[in-house]
Coordinates of C-alpha atoms and ligand atoms in Angstrom, one line a residue:
M1 CA -39.3 -46.3 156.6
T2 CA -41.2 -49.5 155.8
S3 CA -44.8 -48.9 155.6
L4 CA -46.9 -50.5 158.3
F5 CA -50.0 -49.0 157.1
N6 CA -51.8 -49.6 153.9
N7 CA -54.7 -47.9 152.6
S8 CA -56.8 -50.9 151.5
P9 CA -58.7 -51.9 154.6
V10 CA -57.9 -55.4 155.8
I11 CA -60.5 -56.8 158.1
G12 CA -59.5 -58.2 161.5
L13 CA -55.8 -57.6 161.2
P14 CA -54.0 -56.4 164.3
L15 CA -52.0 -53.4 163.3
R16 CA -49.1 -51.6 165.0
L17 CA -48.5 -48.2 163.7
S18 CA -45.1 -46.8 164.5
L19 CA -44.2 -43.3 163.5
K20 CA -40.8 -41.9 163.9
T21 CA -40.6 -38.4 162.8
R22 CA -39.2 -35.1 163.8
V23 CA -40.9 -32.0 165.0
T24 CA -38.4 -29.6 163.7
E25 CA -35.0 -30.3 162.4
G26 CA -32.7 -32.3 164.6
N27 CA -35.3 -33.1 167.1
W28 CA -36.5 -36.7 166.6
Y29 CA -39.2 -38.2 168.6
C30 CA -41.0 -41.4 168.4
F31 CA -44.5 -42.6 169.2
T32 CA -46.2 -45.9 168.7
V33 CA -49.9 -46.5 168.4
A34 CA -51.3 -50.0 168.7
M35 CA -54.7 -50.8 167.4
K36 CA -56.7 -53.6 166.3
R37 CA -58.6 -53.3 163.0
E38 CA -61.9 -55.0 163.6
N39 CA -63.9 -53.8 160.7
R40 CA -63.9 -51.6 157.7
I41 CA -65.4 -48.7 159.5
Q42 CA -62.8 -48.5 162.3
Q43 CA -59.9 -47.6 160.1
P44 CA -61.2 -44.2 158.9
S45 CA -62.5 -43.3 162.3
F46 CA -59.1 -44.2 164.0
L47 CA -57.3 -42.2 161.3
L48 CA -59.6 -39.4 161.7
A49 CA -59.0 -39.4 165.4
L50 CA -55.3 -39.4 164.8
R51 CA -55.6 -36.4 162.5
F52 CA -57.8 -34.7 165.0
L53 CA -55.3 -35.3 167.7
A54 CA -52.6 -33.8 165.5
L55 CA -54.8 -30.7 165.0
V56 CA -55.3 -30.4 168.7
L57 CA -51.6 -30.7 169.4
W58 CA -50.8 -28.2 166.7
S59 CA -53.5 -25.8 167.9
F60 CA -51.9 -25.1 171.3
P61 CA -51.5 -21.3 171.4
G62 CA -48.0 -19.9 171.8
A63 CA -47.3 -17.1 174.2
R64 CA -49.9 -14.4 174.8
A65 CA -50.1 -11.9 172.0
L66 CA -50.4 -8.2 172.1
D67 CA -53.9 -7.6 173.2
N68 CA -55.0 -5.1 170.4
G69 CA -57.0 -7.6 168.3
L70 CA -54.9 -6.8 165.2
A71 CA -52.8 -8.9 162.8
M72 CA -54.8 -12.0 163.4
T73 CA -53.2 -13.1 160.1
P74 CA -49.9 -11.6 158.8
T75 CA -50.2 -8.0 157.7
M76 CA -50.4 -7.4 154.0
G77 CA -49.6 -4.2 152.2
W78 CA -46.8 -2.1 150.7
L79 CA -43.8 -0.4 152.3
H80 CA -41.6 2.1 150.5
W81 CA -38.1 1.3 151.9
E82 CA -36.4 -1.3 149.8
R83 CA -37.5 0.2 146.5
F84 CA -37.5 3.9 147.2
M85 CA -35.2 4.2 150.2
C86 CA -34.4 7.8 151.4
N87 CA -34.8 9.7 148.1
V88 CA -35.8 13.2 149.2
D89 CA -34.8 15.0 146.0
C90 CA -38.2 15.8 144.4
Q91 CA -36.6 18.4 142.2
E92 CA -34.4 15.8 140.3
E93 CA -36.6 12.7 140.8
P94 CA -40.2 13.8 141.2
D95 CA -41.5 10.3 140.4
S96 CA -39.5 8.4 143.0
C97 CA -38.9 10.7 145.8
I98 CA -40.6 10.2 149.2
S99 CA -43.6 12.4 148.8
E100 CA -47.3 12.3 149.2
K101 CA -47.6 12.0 145.4
L102 CA -45.8 8.6 145.5
F103 CA -48.1 7.2 148.2
M104 CA -51.2 8.6 146.5
Q105 CA -50.2 6.9 143.2
M106 CA -49.6 3.6 145.0
A107 CA -52.9 3.9 146.9
E108 CA -54.7 4.5 143.6
L109 CA -53.1 1.4 142.1
M110 CA -53.6 -0.8 145.1
D111 CA -57.3 0.0 144.7
S112 CA -57.6 -0.2 141.0
D113 CA -55.2 -3.1 140.1
G114 CA -56.6 -5.9 142.2
W115 CA -54.1 -5.6 145.1
K116 CA -56.6 -4.6 147.7
D117 CA -59.0 -7.3 146.5
V118 CA -56.4 -10.1 147.3
G119 CA -55.6 -8.6 150.7
Y120 CA -52.9 -6.0 150.4
E121 CA -54.4 -3.4 152.7
Y122 CA -51.7 -1.3 154.5
L123 CA -49.9 1.3 152.5
C124 CA -46.8 2.1 154.6
I125 CA -44.4 5.0 154.8
D126 CA -40.9 4.2 155.9
D127 CA -38.1 6.5 157.0
C128 CA -37.5 10.1 155.6
W129 CA -41.0 11.4 155.6
M130 CA -40.3 13.9 158.4
A131 CA -39.3 17.5 158.6
P132 CA -35.9 17.8 160.2
K133 CA -37.4 19.4 163.4
R134 CA -40.4 18.9 165.6
D135 CA -43.0 21.7 165.8
S136 CA -43.2 24.2 168.6
K137 CA -45.4 21.8 170.6
G138 CA -42.9 19.0 170.3
R139 CA -44.9 17.1 167.6
L140 CA -43.4 15.4 164.7
Q141 CA -44.3 17.0 161.4
A142 CA -44.1 15.8 157.8
D143 CA -41.7 17.6 155.4
P144 CA -44.0 20.4 154.2
K145 CA -42.7 20.5 150.6
R146 CA -42.9 16.8 150.0
F147 CA -46.2 16.2 152.0
P148 CA -48.1 19.5 151.5
S149 CA -51.4 17.8 152.7
G150 CA -49.7 16.6 155.8
I151 CA -50.0 13.0 157.0
Q152 CA -53.6 13.6 158.0
G153 CA -54.5 14.6 154.5
L154 CA -52.7 11.6 153.1
A155 CA -54.4 9.3 155.6
N156 CA -57.8 10.7 154.5
Y157 CA -56.9 10.0 150.9
V158 CA -55.7 6.4 151.6
H159 CA -58.8 5.7 153.7
S160 CA -61.0 7.0 150.9
K161 CA -59.5 4.2 148.8
G162 CA -60.5 1.6 151.3
L163 CA -56.9 1.2 152.5
K164 CA -55.0 1.8 155.7
L165 CA -51.9 4.0 156.3
G166 CA -48.7 3.0 158.0
I167 CA -46.0 5.3 159.3
Y168 CA -42.4 5.0 160.6
A169 CA -40.7 6.3 163.7
D170 CA -37.7 5.3 165.8
V171 CA -37.4 4.3 169.5
G172 CA -34.0 6.2 169.8
N173 CA -32.8 9.7 169.4
K174 CA -32.9 9.7 165.6
T175 CA -34.3 7.5 162.9
C176 CA -31.8 5.4 161.0
A177 CA -31.6 8.1 158.3
G178 CA -31.1 10.9 160.9
F179 CA -34.6 12.4 161.3
P180 CA -36.1 13.1 164.7
G181 CA -36.4 10.1 167.0
S182 CA -39.2 9.4 169.4
F183 CA -37.1 9.0 172.6
G184 CA -38.7 11.2 175.3
Y185 CA -41.7 11.7 173.0
Y186 CA -43.4 8.3 173.0
D187 CA -46.8 9.5 174.3
I188 CA -46.9 12.7 172.2
D189 CA -46.0 10.7 169.0
A190 CA -48.5 7.9 169.7
K191 CA -51.2 10.6 170.1
T192 CA -50.1 12.5 167.0
F193 CA -50.2 9.3 164.9
A194 CA -53.7 8.5 166.2
D195 CA -54.9 12.0 165.6
W196 CA -53.7 11.8 162.0
G197 CA -55.6 8.6 161.5
V198 CA -52.5 6.3 161.1
D199 CA -53.2 2.5 161.2
L200 CA -49.8 1.0 161.6
L201 CA -46.5 2.1 163.1
K202 CA -43.1 0.6 162.1
F203 CA -40.9 1.4 165.0
D204 CA -37.2 1.2 164.2
G205 CA -34.4 0.8 166.8
C206 CA -31.5 3.0 165.6
H207 CA -29.6 5.5 167.8
C208 CA -30.7 4.0 171.1
D209 CA -28.1 4.4 173.7
S210 CA -28.7 1.3 175.9
I211 CA -30.6 -2.0 176.1
E212 CA -32.8 -0.6 178.8
H213 CA -33.8 2.3 176.7
L214 CA -34.4 0.0 173.7
E215 CA -36.6 -2.5 175.7
N216 CA -38.5 0.1 177.7
G217 CA -39.0 2.3 174.6
Y218 CA -40.6 -0.5 172.6
K219 CA -42.8 -1.4 175.6
H220 CA -43.7 2.3 176.3
M221 CA -44.7 2.9 172.7
S222 CA -46.9 -0.2 172.6
L223 CA -48.8 0.9 175.7
A224 CA -49.0 4.5 174.4
L225 CA -50.5 3.3 171.1
N226 CA -53.1 1.3 173.0
R227 CA -53.9 4.2 175.2
T228 CA -54.9 6.3 172.1
G229 CA -57.8 4.0 171.6
R230 CA -57.1 3.8 167.9
S231 CA -56.4 0.4 166.3
I232 CA -52.7 0.7 165.3
V233 CA -50.7 -2.3 164.2
Y234 CA -47.4 -2.2 166.0
S235 CA -44.4 -3.4 163.8
C236 CA -41.2 -3.7 165.8
E237 CA -37.5 -4.2 165.1
W238 CA -36.8 -4.9 168.8
P239 CA -35.2 -8.4 168.4
L240 CA -33.0 -7.3 165.5
Y241 CA -31.4 -4.7 167.7
M242 CA -31.4 -6.9 170.8
W243 CA -29.4 -9.6 169.2
H244 CA -26.4 -7.2 169.2
F245 CA -26.5 -7.4 173.0
R246 CA -28.2 -10.6 174.1
K247 CA -30.8 -13.2 173.1
P248 CA -34.2 -11.5 172.8
N249 CA -37.1 -12.7 175.0
Y250 CA -39.6 -13.5 172.3
T251 CA -42.4 -14.3 174.8
E252 CA -42.2 -10.8 176.0
I253 CA -41.8 -9.3 172.6
R254 CA -45.0 -11.0 171.4
Q255 CA -46.9 -9.4 174.3
Y256 CA -46.0 -5.9 173.0
C257 CA -45.6 -6.2 169.2
N258 CA -47.8 -7.4 166.3
H259 CA -44.7 -8.4 164.3
W260 CA -41.0 -8.1 164.8
R261 CA -37.9 -8.0 162.5
N262 CA -35.2 -10.5 163.6
F263 CA -32.6 -10.1 161.0
D264 CA -30.8 -7.7 158.6
D265 CA -32.6 -5.5 156.0
I266 CA -33.6 -7.3 152.8
Y267 CA -31.9 -6.3 149.6
D268 CA -33.0 -6.9 146.1
S269 CA -30.7 -9.9 145.7
W270 CA -30.7 -13.7 145.9
Q271 CA -27.9 -13.6 148.4
S272 CA -30.1 -11.6 150.7
I273 CA -33.1 -14.0 150.4
K274 CA -30.7 -16.9 151.1
N275 CA -29.3 -15.1 154.2
I276 CA -32.8 -14.6 155.6
L277 CA -33.8 -18.2 155.0
D278 CA -30.6 -19.4 156.6
W279 CA -31.1 -17.2 159.6
T280 CA -34.7 -18.3 160.0
S281 CA -34.0 -22.1 159.7
S282 CA -30.9 -21.8 162.0
N283 CA -33.1 -20.1 164.7
Q284 CA -36.3 -21.9 164.1
K285 CA -36.4 -23.6 167.5
R286 CA -36.4 -20.2 169.1
I287 CA -38.8 -18.3 166.8
V288 CA -41.3 -20.6 165.1
D289 CA -43.5 -21.6 168.0
I290 CA -43.8 -18.0 169.2
A291 CA -45.6 -16.9 166.1
G292 CA -49.4 -17.0 165.8
P293 CA -52.5 -14.9 165.5
G294 CA -51.7 -11.4 166.7
G295 CA -47.9 -11.7 166.5
W296 CA -45.5 -12.7 163.7
N297 CA -41.9 -13.0 162.8
D298 CA -41.1 -10.5 160.1
P299 CA -38.4 -11.6 157.6
D300 CA -38.8 -8.2 155.9
M301 CA -40.3 -7.0 152.6
L302 CA -41.2 -8.8 149.5
V303 CA -38.9 -7.6 146.7
I304 CA -40.7 -9.4 143.9
G305 CA -41.2 -7.2 140.9
N306 CA -37.9 -5.4 141.1
F307 CA -34.5 -6.0 139.5
G308 CA -32.4 -8.4 141.5
L309 CA -34.3 -11.8 141.5
S310 CA -34.8 -14.2 138.6
W311 CA -38.2 -15.6 138.1
D312 CA -37.4 -18.7 140.0
Q313 CA -36.0 -16.7 142.9
Q314 CA -39.1 -14.6 143.0
V315 CA -41.2 -17.8 143.2
T316 CA -38.9 -18.9 146.1
Q317 CA -39.5 -15.7 148.0
M318 CA -43.3 -15.9 147.6
A319 CA -43.4 -19.6 148.5
L320 CA -41.2 -19.3 151.6
W321 CA -42.8 -16.1 152.9
A322 CA -46.1 -18.1 152.8
I323 CA -44.5 -21.0 154.7
M324 CA -43.0 -18.6 157.2
A325 CA -46.4 -16.9 157.9
A326 CA -44.5 -13.6 157.2
P327 CA -46.1 -10.2 156.8
L328 CA -46.5 -9.6 153.1
L329 CA -45.3 -6.1 152.6
M330 CA -44.3 -5.5 149.0
S331 CA -41.6 -3.0 148.2
N332 CA -41.8 -2.4 144.5
D333 CA -43.1 0.1 142.0
L334 CA -46.8 -0.8 141.3
R335 CA -46.7 1.6 138.4
H336 CA -44.1 -0.5 136.6
I337 CA -44.5 -4.2 137.4
S338 CA -44.4 -7.1 135.0
P339 CA -47.7 -9.1 134.6
Q340 CA -45.8 -12.2 135.8
A341 CA -44.6 -10.6 139.0
K342 CA -48.1 -9.2 139.6
A343 CA -49.7 -12.6 139.1
L344 CA -47.2 -14.2 141.5
L345 CA -47.9 -11.5 144.2
Q346 CA -51.6 -11.8 143.6
D347 CA -51.8 -15.6 143.7
K348 CA -54.8 -16.3 145.8
D349 CA -53.8 -19.9 146.7
V350 CA -50.4 -18.9 147.9
I351 CA -51.8 -15.9 149.8
A352 CA -54.3 -18.3 151.4
I353 CA -51.4 -20.4 152.8
N354 CA -49.7 -17.2 154.1
Q355 CA -53.0 -16.1 155.7
D356 CA -54.1 -19.5 157.0
P357 CA -56.3 -19.0 160.1
L358 CA -54.5 -21.7 162.1
G359 CA -51.6 -19.2 162.2
K360 CA -48.8 -21.8 162.7
Q361 CA -45.5 -20.7 161.2
G362 CA -43.7 -23.4 159.0
Y363 CA -40.2 -24.6 159.4
R364 CA -37.4 -26.3 157.6
L365 CA -37.9 -30.0 157.8
R366 CA -34.6 -31.1 156.2
K367 CA -31.8 -30.1 154.0
E368 CA -30.0 -32.7 151.9
D369 CA -27.8 -32.4 148.9
N370 CA -28.7 -28.7 148.4
I371 CA -32.4 -29.3 148.5
E372 CA -34.4 -27.9 151.4
V373 CA -37.8 -29.1 152.4
W374 CA -40.0 -26.8 154.4
E375 CA -43.5 -27.5 155.7
R376 CA -46.3 -25.7 157.4
P377 CA -49.4 -27.1 159.1
L378 CA -52.6 -25.5 157.9
S379 CA -56.2 -25.4 159.1
D380 CA -58.5 -28.4 158.2
L381 CA -55.5 -30.7 158.7
A382 CA -53.9 -29.6 155.4
W383 CA -50.2 -29.0 155.0
A384 CA -48.1 -26.7 152.8
V385 CA -44.8 -28.1 151.6
A386 CA -42.0 -26.2 149.8
M387 CA -39.0 -27.7 148.2
V388 CA -36.2 -25.4 147.3
N389 CA -33.3 -26.3 145.0
L390 CA -30.3 -24.3 146.2
Q391 CA -27.8 -25.8 143.7
E392 CA -26.7 -23.0 141.5
I393 CA -25.0 -25.2 138.9
G394 CA -26.7 -27.5 136.4
G395 CA -30.3 -27.6 135.3
P396 CA -33.6 -28.6 137.0
R397 CA -33.2 -31.4 139.5
F398 CA -35.5 -34.2 140.4
Y399 CA -36.4 -34.8 144.1
T400 CA -38.4 -37.6 145.5
I401 CA -40.3 -37.1 148.6
S402 CA -42.2 -39.8 150.6
M403 CA -45.5 -38.8 152.0
V404 CA -44.8 -40.5 155.3
S405 CA -41.9 -38.1 155.9
L406 CA -44.2 -35.1 155.8
G407 CA -46.2 -33.4 158.6
Q408 CA -44.8 -35.7 161.2
G409 CA -46.4 -38.6 159.4
M410 CA -49.8 -36.9 159.5
A411 CA -49.8 -34.9 156.3
C412 CA -51.2 -37.6 154.1
I413 CA -52.8 -40.2 156.3
P414 CA -54.3 -42.4 155.0
D415 CA -54.3 -40.4 151.8
C416 CA -54.5 -36.9 150.5
I417 CA -55.0 -34.7 147.5
I418 CA -52.0 -32.8 146.3
T419 CA -52.1 -29.6 144.4
Q420 CA -48.9 -27.9 143.1
L421 CA -49.3 -24.1 143.6
L422 CA -46.0 -22.9 142.4
P423 CA -44.2 -22.4 140.0
V424 CA -47.5 -23.2 138.2
K425 CA -50.7 -24.4 139.5
R426 CA -51.6 -28.0 138.6
K427 CA -53.5 -30.8 140.3
L428 CA -51.2 -33.7 141.1
G429 CA -54.0 -35.9 142.4
F430 CA -54.6 -38.6 144.9
Y431 CA -51.7 -39.9 147.0
Q432 CA -51.4 -42.5 149.7
W433 CA -49.5 -42.5 152.9
T434 CA -47.1 -44.9 151.4
S435 CA -46.6 -43.0 148.2
D436 CA -43.6 -41.2 146.9
L437 CA -43.8 -38.0 144.9
K438 CA -41.2 -37.1 142.3
I439 CA -40.9 -33.5 141.4
Q440 CA -38.6 -31.3 139.4
I441 CA -37.2 -28.1 140.8
N442 CA -35.3 -25.3 138.9
P443 CA -32.0 -24.0 140.2
T444 CA -32.8 -21.4 143.0
G445 CA -36.5 -22.2 142.4
T446 CA -39.1 -23.7 144.6
V447 CA -42.0 -26.1 144.2
L448 CA -44.9 -25.3 146.6
L449 CA -47.5 -28.0 147.3
R450 CA -50.7 -28.1 149.2
L451 CA -51.7 -31.4 150.7
A452 CA -55.3 -31.6 151.7
A453 CA -57.3 -34.3 153.5
N454 CA -59.1 -36.5 150.9
Ligands
LIG1 C1 -33.5 0.3 159.1 C2 -34.6 -0.7 159.0 C3 -35.1 -0.6 157.5 C4 -35.5 0.8 157.1 C5 -34.4 1.7 157.4 C6 -34.8 3.2 157.3 O1 -32.4 -0.1 158.4 O2 -34.3 -2.0 159.3 O3 -36.2 -1.5 157.3 O4 -36.7 1.1 157.9 O5 -33.9 1.6 158.7 O6 -33.8 4.1 157.6

């Protein structure tokens, strides 16, 4: 686009500012603003007004969120599933089986190794913690051998470290791994979790025999949790299971859940990260606007610090999970993690983007020649921009981005300060609305930028 706007104020020139841009991919719209520049003071105030207007437009709340006052920013913590799965053999593998020892060790490290300080707060148990049967009163119970202190004992320990405890259950007749399901026991289970001092429930959707049971079950558990009076974050997989039958009603889901999984389980592989990003961008018109304080789309755990991703791919996961306003639930072994992965997961600038209080999820702006550009509006009229190089042949590639193409023309108007946050932090400096920025991106890597008002 030819620039109609230039940053050196020209006195008394009539100016017509025409912005053609897109809200989200494929959805072009156009607006024209006419104004007369009468003096040097008017330009900044007009531009400020324009930025303010943008803020107001972006700040419209989405659908009503679950009214429990929780997850005002995406949940941060640790969840055992991807890394430790359903290993119940504590005889053979005492250090990696699902036991209270594992969670106590992780709690200890979350406290001592800086994780809690940067925001990772919820230590979450996934499937396979239960005994195979409920007790005589119909309550779920932890496997007594692997959790000798019981969940209440573990919760006390986790709380003593200044952390919160998450637990897992299932809306159907059995959990995905075959342990007792909550169908028919929603009220008892909600009360049991509250009595134990649990702070988050991940509610899975396996072994549910009808859509009605699935929907009613997710709603019932949400209300039951609220009725306990304890603050319990409610993490759902409702839409993931709904998609098998019909399109989920996200407005409704947001009224009952604090976050919700949409897509398949994450694996420790680049293919899995790509699949999640593809699904998210293909469905962004449906899911992006629904996210906001109190309710988030959940693209599943962070697998940074494990085995399957190269350094650049780990950078891509961290950057894009920040852009997507995703819950940051690590699934890795905090006892054995490289300093590089730890620094990436504890990067305060990137976490600040993920946790931005405006709470707007980002979206894919464009894809061309195997480069994807994603952007996310932030508070204080700032923007985050991520550029991903998906070409898996050749070396680093150059990509030139024009400021005017970002943030619907508003990201850098009339100018901005750009900081590169990933793969390494460096100040790129002052840019004008008319400027181009040339950056280099490694194969399967991402460059994450923050554009701030000057
Ligand atoms: C499902 C969920 C996973 C995990 C497993 C546990 O597959 O999507 O995140 O909780 O069940 O069995």
